[in-house]
PDB file of C-alpha atoms in Angstrom:
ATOM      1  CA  UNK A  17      19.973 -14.340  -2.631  1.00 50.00           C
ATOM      2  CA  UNK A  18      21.061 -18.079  -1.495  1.00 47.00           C
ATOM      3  CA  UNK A  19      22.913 -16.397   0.967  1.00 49.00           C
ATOM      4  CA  UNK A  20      20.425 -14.249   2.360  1.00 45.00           C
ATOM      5  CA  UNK A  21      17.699 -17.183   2.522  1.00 44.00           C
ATOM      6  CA  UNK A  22      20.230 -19.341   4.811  1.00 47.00           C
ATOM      7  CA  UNK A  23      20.768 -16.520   7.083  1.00 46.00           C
ATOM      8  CA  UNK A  24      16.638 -15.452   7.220  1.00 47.00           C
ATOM      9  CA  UNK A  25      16.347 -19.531   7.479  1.00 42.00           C
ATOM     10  CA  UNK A  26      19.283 -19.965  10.620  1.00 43.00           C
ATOM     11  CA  UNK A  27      17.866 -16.941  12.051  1.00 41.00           C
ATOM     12  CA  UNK A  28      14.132 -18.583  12.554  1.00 41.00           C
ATOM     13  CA  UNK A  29      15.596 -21.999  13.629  1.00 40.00           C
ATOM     14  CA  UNK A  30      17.238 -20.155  16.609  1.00 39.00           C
ATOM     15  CA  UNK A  31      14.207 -18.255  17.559  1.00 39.00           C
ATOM     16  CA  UNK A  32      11.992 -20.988  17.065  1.00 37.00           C
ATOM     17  CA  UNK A  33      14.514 -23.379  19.096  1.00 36.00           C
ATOM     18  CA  UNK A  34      14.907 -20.870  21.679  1.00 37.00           C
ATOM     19  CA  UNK A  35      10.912 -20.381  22.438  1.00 35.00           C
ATOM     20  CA  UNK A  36      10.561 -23.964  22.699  1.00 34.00           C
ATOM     21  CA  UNK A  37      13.067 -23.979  25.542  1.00 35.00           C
ATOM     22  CA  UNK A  38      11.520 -21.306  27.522  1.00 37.00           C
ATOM     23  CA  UNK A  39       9.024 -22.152  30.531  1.00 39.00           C
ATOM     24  CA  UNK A  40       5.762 -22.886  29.456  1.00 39.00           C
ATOM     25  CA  UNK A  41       3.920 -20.112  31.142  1.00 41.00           C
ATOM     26  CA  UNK A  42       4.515 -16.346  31.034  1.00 44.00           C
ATOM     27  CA  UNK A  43       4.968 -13.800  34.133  1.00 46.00           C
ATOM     28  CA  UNK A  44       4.400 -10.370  33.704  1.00 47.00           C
ATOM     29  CA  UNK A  45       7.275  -9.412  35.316  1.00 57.00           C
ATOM     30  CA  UNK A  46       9.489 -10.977  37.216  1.00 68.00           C
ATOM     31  CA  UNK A  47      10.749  -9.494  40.192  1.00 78.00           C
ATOM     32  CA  UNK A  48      14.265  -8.907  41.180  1.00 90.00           C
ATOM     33  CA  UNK A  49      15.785 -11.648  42.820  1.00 94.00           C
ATOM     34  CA  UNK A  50      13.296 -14.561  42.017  1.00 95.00           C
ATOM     35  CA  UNK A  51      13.662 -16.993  39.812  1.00 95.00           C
ATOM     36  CA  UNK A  52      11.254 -19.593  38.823  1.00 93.00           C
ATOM     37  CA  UNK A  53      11.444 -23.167  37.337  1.00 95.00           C
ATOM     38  CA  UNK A  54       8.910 -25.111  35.748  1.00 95.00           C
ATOM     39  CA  UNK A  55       9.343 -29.007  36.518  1.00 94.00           C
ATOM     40  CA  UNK A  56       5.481 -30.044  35.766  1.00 96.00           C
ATOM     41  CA  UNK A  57       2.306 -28.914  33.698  1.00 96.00           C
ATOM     42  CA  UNK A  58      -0.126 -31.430  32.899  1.00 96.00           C
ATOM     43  CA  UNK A  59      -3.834 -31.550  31.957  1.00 96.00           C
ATOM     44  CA  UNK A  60      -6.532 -32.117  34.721  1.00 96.00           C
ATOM     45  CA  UNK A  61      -9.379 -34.113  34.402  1.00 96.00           C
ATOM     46  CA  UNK A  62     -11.487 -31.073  34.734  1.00 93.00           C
ATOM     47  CA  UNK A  63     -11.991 -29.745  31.471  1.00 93.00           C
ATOM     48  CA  UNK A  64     -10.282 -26.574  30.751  1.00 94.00           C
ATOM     49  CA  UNK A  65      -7.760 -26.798  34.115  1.00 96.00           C
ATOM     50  CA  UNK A  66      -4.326 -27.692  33.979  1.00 96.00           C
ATOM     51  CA  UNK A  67      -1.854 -28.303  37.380  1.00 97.00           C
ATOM     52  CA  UNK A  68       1.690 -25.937  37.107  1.00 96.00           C
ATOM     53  CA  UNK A  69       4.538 -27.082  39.549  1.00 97.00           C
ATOM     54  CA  UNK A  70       7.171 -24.653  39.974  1.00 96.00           C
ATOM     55  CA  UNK A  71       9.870 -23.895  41.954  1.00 97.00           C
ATOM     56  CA  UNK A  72      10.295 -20.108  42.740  1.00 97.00           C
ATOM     57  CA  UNK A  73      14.055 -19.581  44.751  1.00 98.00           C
ATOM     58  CA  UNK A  74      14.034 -16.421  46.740  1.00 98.00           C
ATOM     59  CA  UNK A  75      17.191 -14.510  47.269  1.00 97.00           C
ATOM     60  CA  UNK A  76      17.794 -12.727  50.830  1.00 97.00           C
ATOM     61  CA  UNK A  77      15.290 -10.246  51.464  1.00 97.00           C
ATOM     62  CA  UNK A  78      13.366 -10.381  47.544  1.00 97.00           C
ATOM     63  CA  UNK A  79       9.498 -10.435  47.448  1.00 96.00           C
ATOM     64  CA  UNK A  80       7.237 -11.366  45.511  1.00 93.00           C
ATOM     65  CA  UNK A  81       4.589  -8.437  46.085  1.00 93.00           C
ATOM     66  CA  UNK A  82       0.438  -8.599  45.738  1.00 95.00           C
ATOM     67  CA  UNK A  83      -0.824 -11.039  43.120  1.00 94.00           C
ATOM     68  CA  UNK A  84      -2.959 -13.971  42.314  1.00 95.00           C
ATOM     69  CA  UNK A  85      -3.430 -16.501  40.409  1.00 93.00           C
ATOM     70  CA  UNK A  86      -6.536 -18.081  38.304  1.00 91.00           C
ATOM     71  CA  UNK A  87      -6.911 -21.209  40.506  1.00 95.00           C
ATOM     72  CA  UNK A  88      -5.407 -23.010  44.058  1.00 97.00           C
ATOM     73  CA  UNK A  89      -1.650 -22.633  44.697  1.00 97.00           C
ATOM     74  CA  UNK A  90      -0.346 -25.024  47.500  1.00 98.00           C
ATOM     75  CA  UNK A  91       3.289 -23.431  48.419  1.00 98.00           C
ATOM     76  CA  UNK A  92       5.841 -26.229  50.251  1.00 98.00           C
ATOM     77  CA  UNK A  93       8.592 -24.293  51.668  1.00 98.00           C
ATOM     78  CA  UNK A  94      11.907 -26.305  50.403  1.00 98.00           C
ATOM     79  CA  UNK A  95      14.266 -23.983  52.103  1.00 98.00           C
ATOM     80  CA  UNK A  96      14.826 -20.979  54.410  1.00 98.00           C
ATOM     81  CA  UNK A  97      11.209 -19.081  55.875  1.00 98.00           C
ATOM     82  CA  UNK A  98       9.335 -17.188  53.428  1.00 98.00           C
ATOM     83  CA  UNK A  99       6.350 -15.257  54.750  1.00 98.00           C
ATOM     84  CA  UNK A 100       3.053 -15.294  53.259  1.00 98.00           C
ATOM     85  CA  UNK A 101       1.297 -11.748  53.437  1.00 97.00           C
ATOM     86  CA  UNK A 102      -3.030 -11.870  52.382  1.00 97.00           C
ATOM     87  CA  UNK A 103      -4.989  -8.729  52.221  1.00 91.00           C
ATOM     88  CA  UNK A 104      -6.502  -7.394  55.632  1.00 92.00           C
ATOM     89  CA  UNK A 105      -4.763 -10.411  57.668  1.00 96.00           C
ATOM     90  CA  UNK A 106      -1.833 -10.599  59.812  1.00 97.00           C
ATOM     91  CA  UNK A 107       1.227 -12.267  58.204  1.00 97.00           C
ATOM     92  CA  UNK A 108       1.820 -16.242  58.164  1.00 98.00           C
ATOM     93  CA  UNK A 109       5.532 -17.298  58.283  1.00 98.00           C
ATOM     94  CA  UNK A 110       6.280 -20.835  57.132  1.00 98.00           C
ATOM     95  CA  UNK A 111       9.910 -22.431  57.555  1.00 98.00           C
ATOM     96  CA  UNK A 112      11.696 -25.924  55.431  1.00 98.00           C
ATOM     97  CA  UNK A 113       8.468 -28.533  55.603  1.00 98.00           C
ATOM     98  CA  UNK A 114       5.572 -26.255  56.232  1.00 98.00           C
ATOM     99  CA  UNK A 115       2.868 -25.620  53.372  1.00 98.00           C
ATOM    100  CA  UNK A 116       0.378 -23.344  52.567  1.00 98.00           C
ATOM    101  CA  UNK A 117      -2.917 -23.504  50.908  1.00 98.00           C
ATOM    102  CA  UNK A 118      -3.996 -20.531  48.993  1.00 97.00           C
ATOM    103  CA  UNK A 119      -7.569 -20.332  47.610  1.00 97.00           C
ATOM    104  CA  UNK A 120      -8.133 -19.037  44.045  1.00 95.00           C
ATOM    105  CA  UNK A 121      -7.933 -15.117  43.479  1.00 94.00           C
ATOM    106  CA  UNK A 122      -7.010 -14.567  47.227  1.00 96.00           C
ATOM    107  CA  UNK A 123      -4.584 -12.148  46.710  1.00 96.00           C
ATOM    108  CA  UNK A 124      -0.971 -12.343  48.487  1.00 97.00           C
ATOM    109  CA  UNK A 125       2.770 -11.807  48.613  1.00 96.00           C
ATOM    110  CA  UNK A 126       5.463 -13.751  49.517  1.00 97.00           C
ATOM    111  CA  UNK A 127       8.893 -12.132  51.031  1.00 97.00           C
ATOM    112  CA  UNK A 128      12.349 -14.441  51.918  1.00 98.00           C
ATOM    113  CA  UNK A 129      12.369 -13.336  55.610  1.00 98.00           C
ATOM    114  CA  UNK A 130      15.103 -15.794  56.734  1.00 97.00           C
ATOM    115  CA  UNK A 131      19.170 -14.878  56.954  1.00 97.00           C
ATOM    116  CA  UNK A 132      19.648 -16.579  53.552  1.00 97.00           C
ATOM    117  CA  UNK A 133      18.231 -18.181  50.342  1.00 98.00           C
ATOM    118  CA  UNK A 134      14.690 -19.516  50.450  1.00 98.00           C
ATOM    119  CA  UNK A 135      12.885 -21.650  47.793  1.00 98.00           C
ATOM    120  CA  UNK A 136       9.131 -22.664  47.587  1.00 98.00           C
ATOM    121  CA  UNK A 137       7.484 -25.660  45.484  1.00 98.00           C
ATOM    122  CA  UNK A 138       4.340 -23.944  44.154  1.00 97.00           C
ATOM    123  CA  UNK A 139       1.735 -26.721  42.805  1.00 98.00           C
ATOM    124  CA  UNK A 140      -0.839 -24.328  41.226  1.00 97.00           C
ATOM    125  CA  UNK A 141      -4.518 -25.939  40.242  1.00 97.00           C
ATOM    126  CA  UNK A 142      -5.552 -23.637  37.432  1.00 95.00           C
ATOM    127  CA  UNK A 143      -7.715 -22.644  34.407  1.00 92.00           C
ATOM    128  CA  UNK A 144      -5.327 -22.897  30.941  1.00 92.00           C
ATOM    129  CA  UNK A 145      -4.763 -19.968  28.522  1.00 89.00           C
ATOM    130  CA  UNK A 146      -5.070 -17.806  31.608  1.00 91.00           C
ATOM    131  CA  UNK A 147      -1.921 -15.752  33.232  1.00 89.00           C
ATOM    132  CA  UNK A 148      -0.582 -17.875  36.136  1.00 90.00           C
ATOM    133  CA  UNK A 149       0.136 -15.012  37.655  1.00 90.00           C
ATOM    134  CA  UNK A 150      -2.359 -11.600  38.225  1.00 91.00           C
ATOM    135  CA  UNK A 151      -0.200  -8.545  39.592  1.00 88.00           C
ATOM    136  CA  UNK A 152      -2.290  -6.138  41.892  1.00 78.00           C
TER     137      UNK A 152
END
């Protein structure tokens, strides 16, 4: 019985330690070949909105297809040319130092269009305890 109890106990440690360590938001599906990394989330002064920093790392040729999100996004290109896609509007190709502002529900994509990797710093301006990110 002892036995059994340390294993149940060892078991929930890990699983407890191992949520704690994942990001602090949840995507509904991430697609192949981007990666994301939380490096901020912090309360606003605006009850009930929180800001999200993240950087999402493109690999050649991956997209990110139609979504949105429950608040602003400003996207910083860090490396390589990603291009921006919004519904019913010609496409808007950004390279290392441009930015982007992207209103609230506008829905998007983003695809690495450059010969390489490409990486974004996405500062999103949100509402908390909603998805950060709304597929279409």
């Amino acid at each position: 019985m002892t036995k059994t109890l340390n294993i149940r106990t060892m078991a929930a440690a890990l699983l407890l330690a191992g949520s704690t360590m994942a990001p602090h938001f949840a995507f509904a599906q991430q697609p192949s070949g981007i990666g994301r990394t939380q490096s901020l989330k912090h309360d606003l002064v605006d009850p009930g909105r929180e800001v999200i920093q993240v950087r999402v790392d493109f690999a050649q040729g991956a997209a990110f297809g139609f979504h949105s999100h429950p608040g602003e996004e400003i996207a910083y290109v860090l490396e390589g040319t990603v291009q921006y896609q919004f519904e019913g509007q010609p496409p808007v190709t950004l390279k290392v130092g441009d930015s982007l502002f992207i209103p609230a529900g506008a829905v998007h994509s983003a695809k690495n269009v450059g010969s390489g990797h490409a990486a974004e710093l996405a500062t999103y301006l949100v509402q908390k305890g909603k998805p950060l990110v709304v597929s279409k």
